[in-house]
Amino acid sequence: MRPLQVSAWTARVAVGLRWSCVFVGLGVPWSDALSFDPLPSPSLDLSNLGRVGLVGDFNAISLYNYRQQSEDAFSSNGSQSILTPLPNGAFATLATADADIQAMCPFVMKNGALAGIIVAGNFTSLAGVEAQGVALFNATSAQVTPLPGISGKVAALLCDQDTNRVYVGGEFRGANSTNAIAWLGQTGWTNLPFAGFNGPVRAIAKAATGQIVFAGAFDGLGNATGPGPKDQQIINLGSANITAHGTTTTAGFDDPRNLVCKTTGTDGPGNTWRLADHTPGAFRAEFRFGFRPTKLRVWNTRLEGRGTKVFRFTALPLNGIMNLTFTDPGSGANASCDARCPLSNDGDAKFQDFRFVNVVGMSAFQIDISDWYGSGGGLDGIEIFQDDIYAFAINDFNEPACANVGFAANGTSTGPWAVTPSRNSSSEYLTAHVAPFQAESAARAVFTPNIREPGNYSVTLYTPGCLQDDSCASRGQVNITGTMATGTRQAGPVATELFQTNNFDKYDQIYQGYVDASTGAFRPTVTLTPSAGQDGGNITVVAQRVRFELLATTGGLNGLYEFDPNRALADTAFADSAIDQAGIDSEPGARMNALIVVDQATYFGGNFTHGNVSNIARISGQQTTALTGGGLNGEVHVMLRQDQRLYVGGDFTNTSHSDTPGLNHVAAYSIANASWQALGAGVNGRVDEIVPLSLNVTRGNAETVVSLSGPFDQLLSFGGQAAVAAPGFAIWVPSRQNWLSNLDADTPALSGRLTMSASAGPGGLPLFAGSLSSQGLAAAGAVGLLVSGPLSLERYPLRLQAAPLLPGPRRRAATVNGQNVTGVVTAAFYESSRDRNITVFAGHFTAKGRDGSTIDNLLFVNHSNTDTVTGLGPGISGDSAFLAVDIYQDVLYAGGSVTGQLSGAKVNGLILYDLAAANYVSSPPPAFSGPGEVVVTAIAQRPSSGEVYVGGNFELAGSLGCPSVCVYNSPAAQWNRPGTGLGGSVGAMAWASHDKLVVGGNLTVNGTATSMASYDPRSLRWTGFDGAASVPGPVTALSPADDLISTFWVAGAAANGSAFLMKYDGTRFHAVGDSLGPSTRIRSLQVLPLSKPHQATDLLRIDQTLLVAGQLELPGFGNASVAVFNGTTFTPLVLSTTDGDAPGSMSQFVSAKHDFFSSSAHHLAVGFVVLIGLAIALGLIFLVVVAGILLERRRRRREGYMLAPTRPRATGRPTAMFEKNDNLRRIPPAHLFSSLGRAGGSPGSRAPMI
C-alpha cells in the first residue's frame, strides 16, 4: 500500500515566539537541583523534665523543620501539584496546577543536558503561570515556562533523548494535529506526519526497535476538518451593541440597526441605513462573545442612486484591517482587497460575499465607508458567517431567529442563573450559586447545536476561568451528559464529571465520535448540571458554550499505532505492524490505556478482547500472546514496571480464567515466572494510578514501595489481617508483602492521591505529581519528644482508631459543653519505687490492646512490661470523655464528662484508679451532680499534702454542696468544700504555692463575674484577680510564668469567638495582640526553658519561651498545632493532620517532671564542680588551721609566755642563729615536760621560759 502523505515531517507550528529562548540556560547539570535547608533549632531545654510528650487529636505529625512544610489538606477540588519529599519524610509542594497533572518526563537533550521536566495534564495554569495543558518545569529554580500552542487535555508523554523530541498525546487540538503532536528540541511544536488520531491517546512508549507506540481509544489517523457546507453558522448581530458615526439625520434612515436581520435587499425607511451626504462614516458592532468569521455578506443600497463604493473591515480589539477575497460581479474574476474593498451597485447583484483570508478571533468589528455612489453611502443589510459550530448557554448568542435556519442552535437554562461579564474570557457566561444538598436539581443548562452534516465530531466544553470572577474558592464539579445520535448509528451516551476550578479558560473534550445531523425528530444535546454530594458551602457553577468540530480520518486502526520517527510520511500499511495488527484483531471499540516495554516485548492493557486474550497482553516479535490465566476479567487502567514485576491496576477481580483469587483491582505479574500475585486481597474499588516511591519502612533503610490511588475506600482483609479504611490511597510494601498501614513501623504519613513520578536525573530530586497531605510520622494521638540530640518525635505503641471502618461514623466525638472532644486530651507519667513505669493517656478515642481487645477513652502503656497496652475495665460508659488527670501516690484521678457504674455506685465526672493494683479504688468518692452537664476540667494536687483539688462544672459532691471546685482529702477519703463564694465553670487550675491556688474559667466570686480567682486554704477565702475585667473571655488554659509562680500566662476564647493570649504580671493583664488568626483555638500553655537565649522582650525572660498548643492559625504561615512564642513572634513547632485530612489539634505538653524554670544550659561540668568543691574544702581547712594558730598564740600571751633571749656566738653568725643544744643546756628535758598530762597550771603558776 502506498503511504498516505498527510503532512511533511518538517512542518513547524508557529507559536508566536522564538522557542530557542525558552531553553537558553535551562540545560543544567544533573546534580543541580532545589535544596531544602533545615530551619534553626527551637533550642528547647527539656533535659530537666524527664520523659516528655505531646497529646492531641491527630494521626500524622511533624516537627516544623523546613519552610516548605504545612498542615494543608490535600486538594479535593481537582487541582494537583508537583511534589518532592523533604529529608524528614514530609512532602514539599514545588508548583501547583489548577487541575490534574497526568504525565511528567525529564526532557534530556542529546548532549545530556536537562532542559527541564515536561509537565502535562488538564490544567490551565501551573505555579500561577497561564499554561494550557503542558509546561516546562525547571527542577533547579522551580521556574515554569508555558508551551502554548495546544488546547485541551494532555494524558501521555514520551521524552526521547535520541531524537530531541517529546511526544505528546491526549485529547486536544494543536496546529493541524488532533490528540498527538511533538515538541522538537529548541524549535517548538511540530505536526506528526499522520496529523494525530480521531480519538484520545492514553499512553506512549518507545519500543525496543526504536518505534514510537501510541495507545488509546481511536480507530484512525487524521485530524479535524471543516464541515462540508462552509460558513454554516450565522453570527447573531441582534445581540450586539451597534453604533455608527457619519449617519444621516433623515428619519427612518438614521438607525444602524436597520441592517440587522435584513436579507431581502429592500430599500426604504426602516430597511436602509444611510450616511450624511458626501460624508464618510462607519458601522460598528460590539459583541458579548467571541467569534471567528469566515465570510461577510453585504447588501448595498441603491435608493436615490446612493450606495457604498469602497469600505474596509477592521477586526476589534485587534485593530487589524482584514484581507478579503471576493468574486467581481461584473467580470466574474476572483479578486482580493484590504483597506479599499469595492462594493458593487449592480442592480442584478442582490448581495456580495467577501471571504476572510485569515480566520482570526474577534469580539467586535467596524466597517468604514470611505467612498460612495451618488450623494452618499449606505447599506441595506449585513450578515457574518463562521465555520465553527457553537451552542451558547446564553441563547442571545446563538443563531438569530430571523436567519430562517431550520434547526438553529439554542441554549436553555433553568435555575438561579445570572449573566456574568466576560472580563478575560472569550464570552459572557451564566453563573449559578447553589447549595450542595440541592446541587444536582437546582440548576441546568442545555446546549443544542445545529448539526447539518452527520459524521465523527470532537465535542468540546468551554469553562471560563475562576480568577476573573473571583469564584475559585466556591467552584466545584459539574456533571456532563449528552445524546449524540439515534437510530442505527446510536452513539454511546456522554457521561462525565469535570472540575470547574480552573484559574484560566479551559477546554475539555467531552466526546469524540459519531454525531447525527439535526432533524425534526432528533437534536444532539449536551446537558450541564452541578454534581451531587459536594462538600462545603454554596457551589458556584458556570456555563458558557460547547463546540462541535467535524473530523476527517483515515480508519483501519483499533487503539494501537506504531510510528517510525525516521520516516517523513505516515505508514498506513497497518497489517505490516504486529502492534497495529494486535489492535486490529481485537474487538472493535478497543480502549488501550497502558503500555510497558520490557526488553524486546511490549505489554499493553486496557479494555479489549483478542481471541483468548482479555484486557492485558504481550507482543513479542510478530506474536501477540495472553498472560497467564488469559489476562484479567476487567479493564486495565495503569501498569508499572518494578524490576521483573508488573504492577497492574484497574477494574478487575481475577484472571479471565478465575484461577488467582485476591486480584481485586490490583495485581502483580512476575515477568520471570509468568505468574500472578495478589497484593493482600486487593482493594474494594478501581485503581487508577500506581506510583513508586521510596520510604524508610525499617528505620534508616529506604526501600521502594508502591502507592495506589483511585475511588476505593478499603483494603480488603487477608491472611488474618482485618480490613482497613483507605480513602483513595494505599501503599504496598513488597519486602513485607503487606500494606504499610498494617505494619508497626515509624514511617511518614501520606494521604491523598499520586498520579505520576519522575526524576530530575541521577542524583536529582525525585518528583511526584498529585494532591498529597503529608507529615513526617504516622502516629495517632500521642508522641514522645526525644531530647538526646536534635529534637525529634517518637511514636508511642498506641493503636488508636480515630477512623473506624465503614460502615459507621468516620470519627468518634463526644460533645462536652457544646464542644466536640476527640483524640487524646491529656496524659500523665507514673513511676513507682516498685519498678512500675506507666504512661496514662486519656481523652475520647477507641484503641486496640495487644490482645485485640477494644479500649475506650483511657489506656495505660506499661513500659515495665514490654509496652503492654491495657484499659480501665468494665463499668465506665464508652461515651465518656476524659479531660484531666493527676496522680497522687499510686492513685490516678481522672475526670471529665465521665459516667458509669462501679460496684453499684454511680460515677459522674471523676474516677479513682489504683495503678499499683491495676483496678478501681475499692471505695470511690461520691459522684458529682448538678443542674446541668457535669464535667471535670482540672485536677491539681496541693503540694506536700494529701488534698486533691477538682474543678469543673458541678454543684454537689454526693450530698455536699461544693460548687465549681471541691477538695478530696485522700487520707480521710472524703470531700470537703474549699471555702464559699465561688461559682461558675472552671477551665484550668494551678498551684502558685502551698497556700495559693489559681483558677481560671467562667467564674463568679461572691456574685461578681471574673475569669480568674485565687484561693487561700489557710483562710478558706476566694479572691478575684486584680485586673481580671480586662480578660475578654473565660480562661481555659494557664501556665505559671516564673518559678515564684507570681505571674501567669492565660488563654481562652473571647465573646466574639476569637482566641486571646495574655500575661498577668502580678498586678494587671497584658494582651499579646492580634498575632493569631480568627480560627485559632488554644488548648494549653507551658513556659519552657531555652538552651540559647533570644532577644530581650517585656513579656518573657531571654532564657524562656512560651509553648502554645491547640489548633492555631498563624498569619503569613497557615495552620499549626504547636507554636513557640518568644515575646514578639510565634514560630511553628509542630504540624499535624487528622482524619479527613483536616488540620490536627494538640491538647497538651506533658512531662514526668515539672522543673520548668531551670535550665541545664548554664551548669558546669562535673569535673569543674569537683575541683571547685576541693578548692573550697582546702580553703576551709586553711582557715581553720590559721584560726587555731591565732587562738593558740592568744592563749599563750594571756598565760604569760615570753620570747626566749638569743646570744651571739663567736663564730660570727647572726644573733638569731644558735646551736640547737643551747636551750637543752639551760632547761633540762625532764623539767620541760614534767607538766604534760596535767589539766593546766595553777592560776598563779608561770610557764617555763623557752
mmCIF file with all atom_site columns, C-alpha atoms in Angstrom, residues 19 22 26 82 94-97 101 115-119 123-132 134-148:
data_model
loop_
_atom_site.group_PDB
_atom_site.id
_atom_site.type_symbol
_atom_site.label_atom_id
_atom_site.label_alt_id
_atom_site.label_comp_id
_atom_site.label_asym_id
_atom_site.label_entity_id
_atom_site.label_seq_id
_atom_site.pdbx_PDB_ins_code
_atom_site.Cartn_x
_atom_site.Cartn_y
_atom_site.Cartn_z
_atom_site.occupancy
_atom_site.B_iso_or_equiv
_atom_site.pdbx_formal_charge
_atom_site.auth_seq_id
_atom_site.auth_comp_id
_atom_site.auth_asym_id
_atom_site.auth_atom_id
_atom_site.pdbx_PDB_model_num
ATOM 1  C CA . TRP A 1 19  ? 11.325 28.805 21.339 1.00 0.00 ? 19  TRP A CA 1
ATOM 2  C CA . VAL A 1 22  ? 12.803 29.108 26.268 1.00 0.00 ? 22  VAL A CA 1
ATOM 3  C CA . LEU A 1 26  ? 17.747 25.556 31.102 1.00 0.00 ? 26  LEU A CA 1
ATOM 4  C CA . ILE A 1 82  ? 4.463  18.919 41.622 1.00 0.00 ? 82  ILE A CA 1
ATOM 5  C CA . LEU A 1 94  ? 7.064  22.964 44.228 1.00 0.00 ? 94  LEU A CA 1
ATOM 6  C CA . ALA A 1 95  ? 4.316  24.159 41.871 1.00 0.00 ? 95  ALA A CA 1
ATOM 7  C CA . THR A 1 96  ? 0.525  23.866 41.905 1.00 0.00 ? 96  THR A CA 1
ATOM 8  C CA . ALA A 1 97  ? -1.727 23.426 38.886 1.00 0.00 ? 97  ALA A CA 1
ATOM 9  C CA . ILE A 1 101 ? -1.280 16.605 36.289 1.00 0.00 ? 101 ILE A CA 1
ATOM 10 C CA . ALA A 1 115 ? 16.194 21.032 29.521 1.00 0.00 ? 115 ALA A CA 1
ATOM 11 C CA . GLY A 1 116 ? 13.613 20.632 32.259 1.00 0.00 ? 116 GLY A CA 1
ATOM 12 C CA . ILE A 1 117 ? 10.682 18.488 33.289 1.00 0.00 ? 117 ILE A CA 1
ATOM 13 C CA . ILE A 1 118 ? 7.793  18.371 30.841 1.00 0.00 ? 118 ILE A CA 1
ATOM 14 C CA . VAL A 1 119 ? 4.573  18.521 32.881 1.00 0.00 ? 119 VAL A CA 1
ATOM 15 C CA . PHE A 1 123 ? -4.612 22.394 33.756 1.00 0.00 ? 123 PHE A CA 1
ATOM 16 C CA . THR A 1 124 ? -4.744 25.988 32.574 1.00 0.00 ? 124 THR A CA 1
ATOM 17 C CA . SER A 1 125 ? -2.108 27.299 34.965 1.00 0.00 ? 125 SER A CA 1
ATOM 18 C CA . LEU A 1 126 ? 0.950  25.943 36.769 1.00 0.00 ? 126 LEU A CA 1
ATOM 19 C CA . ALA A 1 127 ? 2.525  27.873 39.637 1.00 0.00 ? 127 ALA A CA 1
ATOM 20 C CA . GLY A 1 128 ? 0.309  30.811 38.721 1.00 0.00 ? 128 GLY A CA 1
ATOM 21 C CA . VAL A 1 129 ? 1.626  30.898 35.151 1.00 0.00 ? 129 VAL A CA 1
ATOM 22 C CA . GLU A 1 130 ? -1.001 30.505 32.435 1.00 0.00 ? 130 GLU A CA 1
ATOM 23 C CA . ALA A 1 131 ? -0.209 27.250 30.637 1.00 0.00 ? 131 ALA A CA 1
ATOM 24 C CA . GLN A 1 132 ? -2.749 25.273 28.619 1.00 0.00 ? 132 GLN A CA 1
ATOM 25 C CA . VAL A 1 134 ? 1.590  21.443 29.079 1.00 0.00 ? 134 VAL A CA 1
ATOM 26 C CA . ALA A 1 135 ? 4.551  23.368 30.503 1.00 0.00 ? 135 ALA A CA 1
ATOM 27 C CA . LEU A 1 136 ? 8.272  23.105 31.151 1.00 0.00 ? 136 LEU A CA 1
ATOM 28 C CA . PHE A 1 137 ? 9.315  22.960 34.820 1.00 0.00 ? 137 PHE A CA 1
ATOM 29 C CA . ASN A 1 138 ? 12.860 23.863 35.781 1.00 0.00 ? 138 ASN A CA 1
ATOM 30 C CA . ALA A 1 139 ? 13.881 21.491 38.577 1.00 0.00 ? 139 ALA A CA 1
ATOM 31 C CA . THR A 1 140 ? 16.679 23.838 39.628 1.00 0.00 ? 140 THR A CA 1
ATOM 32 C CA . SER A 1 141 ? 14.813 27.113 40.007 1.00 0.00 ? 141 SER A CA 1
ATOM 33 C CA . ALA A 1 142 ? 11.195 25.852 40.106 1.00 0.00 ? 142 ALA A CA 1
ATOM 34 C CA . GLN A 1 143 ? 10.507 28.234 37.214 1.00 0.00 ? 143 GLN A CA 1
ATOM 35 C CA . VAL A 1 144 ? 7.587  27.362 34.947 1.00 0.00 ? 144 VAL A CA 1
ATOM 36 C CA . THR A 1 145 ? 7.681  28.097 31.213 1.00 0.00 ? 145 THR A CA 1
ATOM 37 C CA . PRO A 1 146 ? 4.397  27.658 29.309 1.00 0.00 ? 146 PRO A CA 1
ATOM 38 C CA . LEU A 1 147 ? 4.459  25.860 25.950 1.00 0.00 ? 147 LEU A CA 1
ATOM 39 C CA . PRO A 1 148 ? 1.457  27.453 24.200 1.00 0.00 ? 148 PRO A CA 1
#
